[in-house]
Coordinates of C-alpha atoms and ligand atoms in Angstrom, one line a residue:
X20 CA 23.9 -76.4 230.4
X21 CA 22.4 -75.9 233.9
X22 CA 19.9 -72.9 234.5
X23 CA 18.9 -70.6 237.7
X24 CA 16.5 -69.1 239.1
X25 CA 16.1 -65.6 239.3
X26 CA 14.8 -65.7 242.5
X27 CA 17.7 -67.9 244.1
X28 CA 15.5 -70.7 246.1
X29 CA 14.6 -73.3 243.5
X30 CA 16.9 -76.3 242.6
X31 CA 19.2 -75.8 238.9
X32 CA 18.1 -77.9 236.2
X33 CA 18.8 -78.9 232.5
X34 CA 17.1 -77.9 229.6
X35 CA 14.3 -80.8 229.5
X36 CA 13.7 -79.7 233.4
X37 CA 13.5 -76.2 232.4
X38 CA 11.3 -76.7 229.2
X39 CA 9.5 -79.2 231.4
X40 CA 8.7 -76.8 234.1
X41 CA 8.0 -73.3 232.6
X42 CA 8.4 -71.5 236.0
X43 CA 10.9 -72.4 238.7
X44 CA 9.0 -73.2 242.1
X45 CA 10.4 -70.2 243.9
X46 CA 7.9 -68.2 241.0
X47 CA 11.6 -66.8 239.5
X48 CA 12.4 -67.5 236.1
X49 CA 14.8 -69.7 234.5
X50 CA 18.3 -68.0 233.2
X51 CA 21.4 -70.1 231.8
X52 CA 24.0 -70.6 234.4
X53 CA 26.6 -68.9 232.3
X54 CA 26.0 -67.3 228.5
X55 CA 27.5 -69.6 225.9
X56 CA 29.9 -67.0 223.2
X57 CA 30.3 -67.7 219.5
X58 CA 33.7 -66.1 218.5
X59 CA 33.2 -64.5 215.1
X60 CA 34.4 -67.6 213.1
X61 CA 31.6 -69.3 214.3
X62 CA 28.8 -66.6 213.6
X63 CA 30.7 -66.6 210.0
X64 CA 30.4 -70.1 209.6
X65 CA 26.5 -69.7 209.9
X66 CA 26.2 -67.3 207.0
X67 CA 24.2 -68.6 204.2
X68 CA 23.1 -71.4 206.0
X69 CA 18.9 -72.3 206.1
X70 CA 17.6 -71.2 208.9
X71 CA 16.7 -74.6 210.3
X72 CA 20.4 -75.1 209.9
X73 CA 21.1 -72.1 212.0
X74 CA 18.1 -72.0 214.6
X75 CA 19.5 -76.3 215.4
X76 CA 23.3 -74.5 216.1
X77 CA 22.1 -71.6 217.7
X78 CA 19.9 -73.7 220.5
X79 CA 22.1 -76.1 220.8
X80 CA 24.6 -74.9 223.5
X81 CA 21.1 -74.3 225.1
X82 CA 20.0 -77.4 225.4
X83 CA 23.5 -79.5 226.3
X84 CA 23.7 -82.6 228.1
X85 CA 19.8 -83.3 226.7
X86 CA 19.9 -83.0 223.3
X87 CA 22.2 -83.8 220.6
X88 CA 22.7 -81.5 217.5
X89 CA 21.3 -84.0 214.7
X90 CA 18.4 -84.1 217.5
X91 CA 17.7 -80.4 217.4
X92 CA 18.2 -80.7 213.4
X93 CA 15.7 -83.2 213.1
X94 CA 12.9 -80.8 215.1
X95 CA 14.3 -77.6 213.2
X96 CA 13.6 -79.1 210.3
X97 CA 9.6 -80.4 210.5
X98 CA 9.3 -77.0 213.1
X99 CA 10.0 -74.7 210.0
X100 CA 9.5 -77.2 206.8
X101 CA 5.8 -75.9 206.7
X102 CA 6.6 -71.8 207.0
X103 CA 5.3 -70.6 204.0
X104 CA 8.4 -68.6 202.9
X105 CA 11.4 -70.4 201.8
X106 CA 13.7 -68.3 203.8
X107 CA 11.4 -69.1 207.2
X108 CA 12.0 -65.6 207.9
X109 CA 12.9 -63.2 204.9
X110 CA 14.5 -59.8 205.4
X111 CA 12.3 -56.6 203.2
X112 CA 14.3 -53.4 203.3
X113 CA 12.2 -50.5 203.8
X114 CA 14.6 -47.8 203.2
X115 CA 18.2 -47.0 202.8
X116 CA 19.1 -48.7 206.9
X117 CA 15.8 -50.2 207.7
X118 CA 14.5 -53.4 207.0
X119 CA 11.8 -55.0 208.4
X120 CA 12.6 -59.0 209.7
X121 CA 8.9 -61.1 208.4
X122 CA 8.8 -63.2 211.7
X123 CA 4.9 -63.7 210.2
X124 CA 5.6 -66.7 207.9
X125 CA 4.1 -69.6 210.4
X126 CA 0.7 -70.5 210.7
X127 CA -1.0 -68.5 212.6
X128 CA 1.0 -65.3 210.9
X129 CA 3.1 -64.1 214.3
X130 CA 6.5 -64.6 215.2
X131 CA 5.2 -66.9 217.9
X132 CA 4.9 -69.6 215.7
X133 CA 9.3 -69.6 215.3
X134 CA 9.5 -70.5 218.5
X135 CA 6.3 -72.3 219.4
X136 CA 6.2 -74.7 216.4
X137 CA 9.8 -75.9 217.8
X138 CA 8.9 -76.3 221.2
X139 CA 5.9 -78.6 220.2
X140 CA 8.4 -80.8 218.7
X141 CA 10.7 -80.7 222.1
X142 CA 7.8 -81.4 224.0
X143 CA 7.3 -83.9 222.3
X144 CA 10.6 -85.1 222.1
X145 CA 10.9 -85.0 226.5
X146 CA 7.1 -86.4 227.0
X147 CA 7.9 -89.5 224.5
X148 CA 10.8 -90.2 226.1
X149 CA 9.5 -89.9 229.8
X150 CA 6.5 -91.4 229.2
X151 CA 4.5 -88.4 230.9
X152 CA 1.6 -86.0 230.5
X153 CA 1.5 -82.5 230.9
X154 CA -1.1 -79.8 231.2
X155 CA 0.0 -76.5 229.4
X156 CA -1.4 -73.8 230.8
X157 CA -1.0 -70.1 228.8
X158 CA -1.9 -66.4 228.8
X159 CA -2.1 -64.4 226.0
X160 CA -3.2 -60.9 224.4
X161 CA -3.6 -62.4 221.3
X162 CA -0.7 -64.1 219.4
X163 CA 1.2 -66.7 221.9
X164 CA -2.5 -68.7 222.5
X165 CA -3.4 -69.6 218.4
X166 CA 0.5 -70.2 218.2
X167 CA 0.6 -72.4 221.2
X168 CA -2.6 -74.2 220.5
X169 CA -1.1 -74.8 216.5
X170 CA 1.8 -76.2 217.8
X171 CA 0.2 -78.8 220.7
X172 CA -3.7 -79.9 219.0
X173 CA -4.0 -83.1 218.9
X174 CA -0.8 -84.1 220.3
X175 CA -1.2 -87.3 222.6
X176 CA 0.9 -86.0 225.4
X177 CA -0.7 -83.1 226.3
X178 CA -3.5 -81.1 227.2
X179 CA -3.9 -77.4 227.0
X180 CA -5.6 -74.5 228.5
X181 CA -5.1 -71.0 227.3
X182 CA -5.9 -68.0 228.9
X183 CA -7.4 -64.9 227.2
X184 CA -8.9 -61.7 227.9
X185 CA -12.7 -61.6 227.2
X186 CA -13.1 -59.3 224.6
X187 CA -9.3 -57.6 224.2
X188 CA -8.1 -59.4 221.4
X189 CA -8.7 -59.2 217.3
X190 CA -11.6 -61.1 215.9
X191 CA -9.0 -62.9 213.5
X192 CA -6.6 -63.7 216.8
X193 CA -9.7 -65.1 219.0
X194 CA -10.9 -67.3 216.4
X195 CA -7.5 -68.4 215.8
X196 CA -7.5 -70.4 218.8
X197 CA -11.4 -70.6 219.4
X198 CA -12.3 -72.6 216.3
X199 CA -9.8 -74.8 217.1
X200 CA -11.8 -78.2 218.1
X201 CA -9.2 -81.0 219.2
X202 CA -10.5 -82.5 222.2
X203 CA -6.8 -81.6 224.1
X204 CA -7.3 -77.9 223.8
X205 CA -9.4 -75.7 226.2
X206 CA -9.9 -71.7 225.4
X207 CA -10.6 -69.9 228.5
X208 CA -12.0 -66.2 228.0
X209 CA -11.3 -64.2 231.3
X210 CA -12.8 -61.3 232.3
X211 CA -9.9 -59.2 232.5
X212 CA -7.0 -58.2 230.9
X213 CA -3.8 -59.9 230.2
X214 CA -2.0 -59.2 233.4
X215 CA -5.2 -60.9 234.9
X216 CA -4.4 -63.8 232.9
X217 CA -0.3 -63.6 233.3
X218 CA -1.0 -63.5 236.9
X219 CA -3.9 -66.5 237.1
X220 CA -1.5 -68.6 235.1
X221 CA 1.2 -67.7 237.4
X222 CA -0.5 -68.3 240.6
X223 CA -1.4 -71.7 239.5
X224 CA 2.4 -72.5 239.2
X225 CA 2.2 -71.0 242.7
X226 CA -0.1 -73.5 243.8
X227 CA 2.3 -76.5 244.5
X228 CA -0.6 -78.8 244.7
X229 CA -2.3 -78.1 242.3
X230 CA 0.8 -77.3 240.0
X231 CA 1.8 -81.3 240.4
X232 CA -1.2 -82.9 240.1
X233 CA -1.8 -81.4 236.6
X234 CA 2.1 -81.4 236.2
X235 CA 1.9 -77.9 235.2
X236 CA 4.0 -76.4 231.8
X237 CA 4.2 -73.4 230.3
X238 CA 4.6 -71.7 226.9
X239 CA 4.6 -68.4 227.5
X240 CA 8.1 -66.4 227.3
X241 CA 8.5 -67.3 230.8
X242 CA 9.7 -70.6 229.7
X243 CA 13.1 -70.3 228.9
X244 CA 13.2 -72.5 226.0
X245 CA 10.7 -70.1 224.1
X246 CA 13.4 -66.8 224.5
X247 CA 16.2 -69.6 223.2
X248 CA 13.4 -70.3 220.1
X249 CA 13.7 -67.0 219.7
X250 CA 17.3 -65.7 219.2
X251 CA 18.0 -67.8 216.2
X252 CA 16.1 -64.8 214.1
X253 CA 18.3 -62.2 214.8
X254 CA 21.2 -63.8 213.8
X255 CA 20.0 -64.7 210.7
X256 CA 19.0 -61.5 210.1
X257 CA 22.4 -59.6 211.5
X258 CA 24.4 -62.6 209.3
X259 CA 22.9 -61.3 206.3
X260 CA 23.1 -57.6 207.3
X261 CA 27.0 -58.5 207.7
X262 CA 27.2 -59.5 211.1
X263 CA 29.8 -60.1 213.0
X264 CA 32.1 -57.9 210.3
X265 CA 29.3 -55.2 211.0
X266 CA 27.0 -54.0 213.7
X267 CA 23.2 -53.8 213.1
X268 CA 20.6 -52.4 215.5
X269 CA 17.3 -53.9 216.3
X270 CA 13.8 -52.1 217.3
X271 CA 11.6 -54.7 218.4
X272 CA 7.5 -54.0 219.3
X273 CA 7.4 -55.1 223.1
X274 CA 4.7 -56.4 225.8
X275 CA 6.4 -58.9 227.7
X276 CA 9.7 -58.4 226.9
X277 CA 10.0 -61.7 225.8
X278 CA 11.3 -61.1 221.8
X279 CA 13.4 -58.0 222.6
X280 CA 14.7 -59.8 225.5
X281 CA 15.5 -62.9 222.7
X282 CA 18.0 -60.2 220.8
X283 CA 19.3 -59.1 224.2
X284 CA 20.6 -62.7 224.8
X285 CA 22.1 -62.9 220.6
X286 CA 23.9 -60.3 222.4
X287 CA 25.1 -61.3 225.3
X288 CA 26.5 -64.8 222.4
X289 CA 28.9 -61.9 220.8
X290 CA 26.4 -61.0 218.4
X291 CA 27.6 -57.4 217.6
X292 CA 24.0 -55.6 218.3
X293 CA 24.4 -52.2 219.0
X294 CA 20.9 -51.1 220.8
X295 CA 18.0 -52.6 221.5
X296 CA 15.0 -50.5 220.6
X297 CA 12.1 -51.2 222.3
X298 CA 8.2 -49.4 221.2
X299 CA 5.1 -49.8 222.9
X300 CA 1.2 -48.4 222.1
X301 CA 0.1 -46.2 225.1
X302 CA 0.7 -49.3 227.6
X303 CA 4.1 -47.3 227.9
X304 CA 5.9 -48.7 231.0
X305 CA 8.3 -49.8 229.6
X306 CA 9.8 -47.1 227.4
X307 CA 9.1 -44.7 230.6
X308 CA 11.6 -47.1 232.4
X309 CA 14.3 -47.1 229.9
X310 CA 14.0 -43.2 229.6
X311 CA 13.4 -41.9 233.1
X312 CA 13.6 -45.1 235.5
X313 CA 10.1 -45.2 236.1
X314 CA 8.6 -48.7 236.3
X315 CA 5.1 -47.6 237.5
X316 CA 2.2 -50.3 236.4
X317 CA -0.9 -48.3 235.4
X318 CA -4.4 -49.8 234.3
X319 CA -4.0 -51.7 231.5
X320 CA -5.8 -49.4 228.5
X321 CA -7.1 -51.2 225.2
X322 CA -5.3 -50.5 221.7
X323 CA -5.0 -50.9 217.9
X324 CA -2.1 -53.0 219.1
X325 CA -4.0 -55.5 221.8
X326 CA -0.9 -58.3 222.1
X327 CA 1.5 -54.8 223.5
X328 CA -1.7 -54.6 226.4
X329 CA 0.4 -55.6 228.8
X330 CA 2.0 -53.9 231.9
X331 CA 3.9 -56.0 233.6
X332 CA 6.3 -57.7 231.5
X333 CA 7.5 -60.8 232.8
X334 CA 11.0 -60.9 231.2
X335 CA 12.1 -57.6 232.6
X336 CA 12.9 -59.7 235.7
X337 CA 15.5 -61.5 233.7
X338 CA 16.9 -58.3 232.7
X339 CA 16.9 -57.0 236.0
X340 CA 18.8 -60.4 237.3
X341 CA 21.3 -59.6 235.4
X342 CA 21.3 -55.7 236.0
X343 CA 21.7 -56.5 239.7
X344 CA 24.9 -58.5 239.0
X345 CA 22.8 -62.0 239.3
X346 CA 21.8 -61.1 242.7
X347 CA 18.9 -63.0 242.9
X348 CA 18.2 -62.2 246.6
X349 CA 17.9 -58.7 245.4
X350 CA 15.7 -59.8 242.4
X351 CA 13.4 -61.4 244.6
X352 CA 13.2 -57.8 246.8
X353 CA 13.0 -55.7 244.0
X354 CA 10.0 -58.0 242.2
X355 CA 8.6 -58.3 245.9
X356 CA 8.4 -54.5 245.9
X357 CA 6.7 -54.3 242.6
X358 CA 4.5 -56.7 243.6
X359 CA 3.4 -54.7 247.0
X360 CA 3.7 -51.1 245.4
X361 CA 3.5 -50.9 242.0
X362 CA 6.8 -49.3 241.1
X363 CA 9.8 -51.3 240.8
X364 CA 12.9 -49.6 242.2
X365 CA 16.1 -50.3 240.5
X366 CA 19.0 -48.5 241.6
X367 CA 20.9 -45.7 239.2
X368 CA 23.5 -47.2 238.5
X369 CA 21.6 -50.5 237.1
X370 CA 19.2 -48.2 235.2
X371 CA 21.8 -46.4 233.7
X372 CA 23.6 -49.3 232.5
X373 CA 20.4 -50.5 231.0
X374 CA 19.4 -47.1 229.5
X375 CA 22.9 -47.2 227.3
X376 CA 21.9 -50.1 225.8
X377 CA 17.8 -50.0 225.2
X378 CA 15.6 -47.4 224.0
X379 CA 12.0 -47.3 224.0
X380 CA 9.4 -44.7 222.6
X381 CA 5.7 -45.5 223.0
X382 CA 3.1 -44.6 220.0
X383 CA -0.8 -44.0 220.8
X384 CA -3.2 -45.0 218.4
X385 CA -3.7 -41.9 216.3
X386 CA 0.5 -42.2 215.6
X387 CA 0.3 -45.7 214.9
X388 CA -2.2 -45.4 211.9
X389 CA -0.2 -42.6 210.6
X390 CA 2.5 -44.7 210.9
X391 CA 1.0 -47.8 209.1
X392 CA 0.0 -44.9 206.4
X393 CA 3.7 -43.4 205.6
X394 CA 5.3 -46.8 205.6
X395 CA 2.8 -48.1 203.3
X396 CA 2.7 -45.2 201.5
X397 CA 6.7 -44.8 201.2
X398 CA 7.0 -48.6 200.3
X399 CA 3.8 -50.1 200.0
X400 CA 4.7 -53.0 202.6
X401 CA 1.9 -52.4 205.3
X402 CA 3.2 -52.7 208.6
X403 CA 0.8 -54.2 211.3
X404 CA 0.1 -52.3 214.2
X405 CA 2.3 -53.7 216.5
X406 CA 5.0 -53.5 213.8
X407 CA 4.1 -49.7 212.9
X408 CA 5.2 -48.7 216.5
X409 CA 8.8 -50.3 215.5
X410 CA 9.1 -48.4 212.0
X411 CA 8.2 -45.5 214.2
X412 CA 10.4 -46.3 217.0
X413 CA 13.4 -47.4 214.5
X414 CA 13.3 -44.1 212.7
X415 CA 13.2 -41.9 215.8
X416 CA 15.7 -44.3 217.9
X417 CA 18.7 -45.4 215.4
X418 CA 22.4 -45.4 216.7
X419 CA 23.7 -41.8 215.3
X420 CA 26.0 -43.9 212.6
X421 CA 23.7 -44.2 209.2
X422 CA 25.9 -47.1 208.2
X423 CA 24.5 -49.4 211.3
X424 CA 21.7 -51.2 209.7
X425 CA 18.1 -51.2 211.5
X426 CA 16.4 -54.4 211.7
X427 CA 12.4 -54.2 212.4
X428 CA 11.1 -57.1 213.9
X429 CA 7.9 -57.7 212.1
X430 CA 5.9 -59.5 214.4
X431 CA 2.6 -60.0 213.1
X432 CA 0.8 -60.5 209.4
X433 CA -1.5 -57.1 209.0
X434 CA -4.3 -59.4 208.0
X435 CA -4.8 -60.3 211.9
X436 CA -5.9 -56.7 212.3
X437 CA -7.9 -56.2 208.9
X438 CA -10.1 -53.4 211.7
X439 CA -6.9 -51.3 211.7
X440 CA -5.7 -51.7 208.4
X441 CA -9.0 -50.4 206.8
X442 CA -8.7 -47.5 209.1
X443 CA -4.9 -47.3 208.3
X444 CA -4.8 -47.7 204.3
X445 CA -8.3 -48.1 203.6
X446 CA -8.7 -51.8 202.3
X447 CA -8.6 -54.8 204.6
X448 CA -5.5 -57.5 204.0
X449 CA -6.4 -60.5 203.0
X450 CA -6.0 -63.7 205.0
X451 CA -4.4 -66.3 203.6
X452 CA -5.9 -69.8 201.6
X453 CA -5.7 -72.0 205.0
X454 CA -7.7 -69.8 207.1
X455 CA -10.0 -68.2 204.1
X456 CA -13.2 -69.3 205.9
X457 CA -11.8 -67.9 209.6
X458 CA -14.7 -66.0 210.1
X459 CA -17.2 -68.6 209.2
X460 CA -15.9 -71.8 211.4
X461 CA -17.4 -72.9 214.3
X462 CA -15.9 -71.6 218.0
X463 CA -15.5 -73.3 221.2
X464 CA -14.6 -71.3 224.3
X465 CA -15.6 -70.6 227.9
X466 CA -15.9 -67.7 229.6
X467 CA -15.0 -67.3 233.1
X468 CA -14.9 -64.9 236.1
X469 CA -11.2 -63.3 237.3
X470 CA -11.7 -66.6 240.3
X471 CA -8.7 -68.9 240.8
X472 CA -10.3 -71.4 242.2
X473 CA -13.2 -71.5 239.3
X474 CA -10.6 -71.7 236.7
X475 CA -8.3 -74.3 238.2
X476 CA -11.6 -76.1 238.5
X477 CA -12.1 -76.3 235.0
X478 CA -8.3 -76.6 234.0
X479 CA -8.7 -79.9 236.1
X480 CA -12.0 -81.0 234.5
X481 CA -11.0 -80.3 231.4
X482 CA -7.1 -82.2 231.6
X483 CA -9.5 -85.4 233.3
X484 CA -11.6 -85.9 230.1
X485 CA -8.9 -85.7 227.9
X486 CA -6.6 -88.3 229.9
X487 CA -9.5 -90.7 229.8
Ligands
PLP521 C1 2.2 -59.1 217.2 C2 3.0 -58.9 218.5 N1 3.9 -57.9 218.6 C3 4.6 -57.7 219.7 C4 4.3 -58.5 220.8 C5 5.2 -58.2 222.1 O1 6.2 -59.2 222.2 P1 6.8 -59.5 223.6 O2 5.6 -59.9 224.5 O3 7.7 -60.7 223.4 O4 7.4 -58.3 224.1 C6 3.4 -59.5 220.8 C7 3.1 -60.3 222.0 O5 3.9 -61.1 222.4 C8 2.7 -59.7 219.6 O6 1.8 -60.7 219.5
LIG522 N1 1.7 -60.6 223.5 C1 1.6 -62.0 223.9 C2 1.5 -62.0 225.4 C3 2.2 -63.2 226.0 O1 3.5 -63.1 225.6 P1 4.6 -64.3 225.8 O2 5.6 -64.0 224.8 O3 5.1 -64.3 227.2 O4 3.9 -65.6 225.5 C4 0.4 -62.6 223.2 O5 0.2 -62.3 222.1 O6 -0.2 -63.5 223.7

């Protein structure tokens, strides 16, 4: 399989290139060259199946020409043998068409760990092989840096810097990737917010010097091979829902577009998904895009739900790509424009072809405790907050037909936002045995100025001492 770039000016490569690169050099983002379909034998075939069995079939056309299947089995298998649920990701029905999809089963408790504990192992994999380093660098509101860091500490490979906003995250999430010690991982706290991070991170890709003298990876979502990581979930979940013999619906709690966009490409495979529901905490642009075409970035504002903080969600340029008929010379205008202006102009028709297909409702804070209140109360699951705005959203948003199942992407363990919870429900969740004393280790961070230069700086320190 050969991928793109969105933007049209960077060289195709394989998977290992892609996962190897994170960005392409034209600052586009990496899309397969042409969607592989399962015909419905094949998604019945799957049924039943362990979900390492599934997640190593479903990548696999992904990552052709560079890894075999009994390869990808092999990673599939230590990436999900430690999940603490048998079932890696077990479906809880909420209510007679709703049932919430625990992508909180890893070990730091978000659904970043599905796809982050396998890319450690296909890092791994590539860097062994190669004989090279790399220096990871990552943003995140919250959940992608503890995941990331889980999945690379210690690892001989590979150093790595993560990006996060001073201040804007849960206690449990910083300490989640502050107290972790290995001598390869560096926890940067920016002041800012996450865009300032997502665009730091990017603007060192940017910087082609600098970008191949650390030989520069990423984990975020804008590496392709974390969406891939992510689309094995929603066919388990549809396969036991009764996919492909039925459709199902997903509603999925967005900030990058990363996860929803993961369902989008299940989709795009034949799974049969019927809409994509999208929610958001008051950081709404992108339910006002799919309702009234109006991608207009506004400050980013704090919420119970700090990993949604975002405003400029990198994956939509995916989306768009393919909106604009894999025009990447008009991807590049329309991001340019964005860029420049603040409001992304996509034309009607492209809108309206996305708006038939997504829906998106955005929940302030105020509804999101009510919301972690009736759902508890109704069923005494407690949603996170993140997860509360997808209950919300999938109950306002379903397809018409009550006999299309609604699966909830639960994306985070409620015990990451105990502040919320007590507010919510009144008691705070507990964490679980491995991270008991959380709140009592010691932390290691540094905190730095919204400077390029300064960070890059200490990136570059940082990625010295460890090589030595
Ligand atoms: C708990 C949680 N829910 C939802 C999201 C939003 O997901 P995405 O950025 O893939 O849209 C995040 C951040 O990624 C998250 O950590
Ligand atoms: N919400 C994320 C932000 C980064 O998203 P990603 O999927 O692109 O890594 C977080 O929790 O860090």
């Amino acid at each position: 399989m050969r991928y793109v770039s969105t933007r049209g000016e960077a060289p195709a490569r394989d998977f290992e290139g892609v996962l190897l690169a994170g960005l392409a050099e034209d600052g586009g983002l990496f899309m397969p060259e042409s969607w592989p379909e399962f015909p419905a034998a094949e998604w019945r075939a799957l049924r039943g199946l362990p979900y390492a069995e599934i997640a190593a079939r479903v990548v696999a056309p992904f990552a052709e020409g560079c890894l075999t299947l009994a390869e990808l089995r092999g990673m599939t298998a230590a990436a999900y043998g430690g999940f603490s649920h048998a079932a890696v990701v077990p479906l809880v029905q909420l209510d007679a068409r709703t049932h919430a999809l625990e992508l909180f089963h890893g070990p730091t408790l978000a659904f970043k760990d599905l796809a982050m504990q396998l890319l450690g192992q296909l890092f791994d994999h590539a860097l062994e092989r190669r004989g090279e380093r790399v220096t990871i660098v990552g943003a995140t509101s919250g959940d992608t840096g503890s995941a990331a860091i889980e999945a690379c500490r210690d690892r001989r490979n590979i150093d790595i810097a993560i990006l996060h906003p001073l201040g804007r995250t849960s206690e449990v999430q910083r300490r989640q990737m502050t107290t972790v010690l290995s001598a390869n991982v560096h926890n940067i706290a920016v002041e800012g917010d996450f865009d300032t991070c997502q665009d730091m991170v990017k603007a060192m890709f940017a910087d082609t010097a600098f970008r191949s003298e650390m030989k520069l990876s990423a984990v975020n979502s804008i590496n392709w091979a974390r969406v891939a990581a992510q689309i094995p979930y929603y066919v388990a979940a549809a396969l036991a829902l009764g996919a492909p013999d039925r459709p199902v619906a997903v509603s999925v709690p967005t900030g990058n577009f990363g996860n929803v966009l993961a369902a989008w490409a299940a989709r795009r495979m034949g799974l049969p998904i019927e809409r994509l529901i999208i929610s958001a905490n008051r950081n709404d642009i992108l339910p006002r895009f799919f309702t009234a075409n109006d991608m207009t970035a506004r400050a980013v504002e704090p919420s119970l739900s700090p990993s949604m903080d975002i405003q400029v969600s990198s994956n939509f340029e995916r989306l768009l790509f393919e909106l604009l008929g894999r025009d990447a010379g008009a991807t590049a205008r329309t991001m340019r424009a964005f860029r420049d202006t603040g409001r992304m102009p996509v034309p009607d028709a492209a809108w309206r072809e996305a708006a038939g297909l997504f829906r998106g409702v955005a929940l302030d804070d105020e509804g999101t405790l009510r919301e972690m209140r009736r759902v508890h109360a109704a069923t005494s699951w407690l949603p996170d907050p993140h997860t509360a705005t997808a209950t919300y959203a999938a109950a306002h948003l379903a397809p018409e037909d009550p006999a299309i199942p609604v699966i909830v992407a639960a994306t985070a363990h409620p015990a990451k936002f105990p502040d919320a919870a007590e507010r919510a429900v009144g008691f705070r969740p507990a964490l679980p045995p491995h991270l008991a004393d959380l709140m009592r280790r010691e932390e290691r961070l540094e905190v730095m100025p919204n400077d390029l230069e300064a960070v890059e700086a200490a990136v570059r320190r940082h990625a010295r001492r460890n090589a030595n």
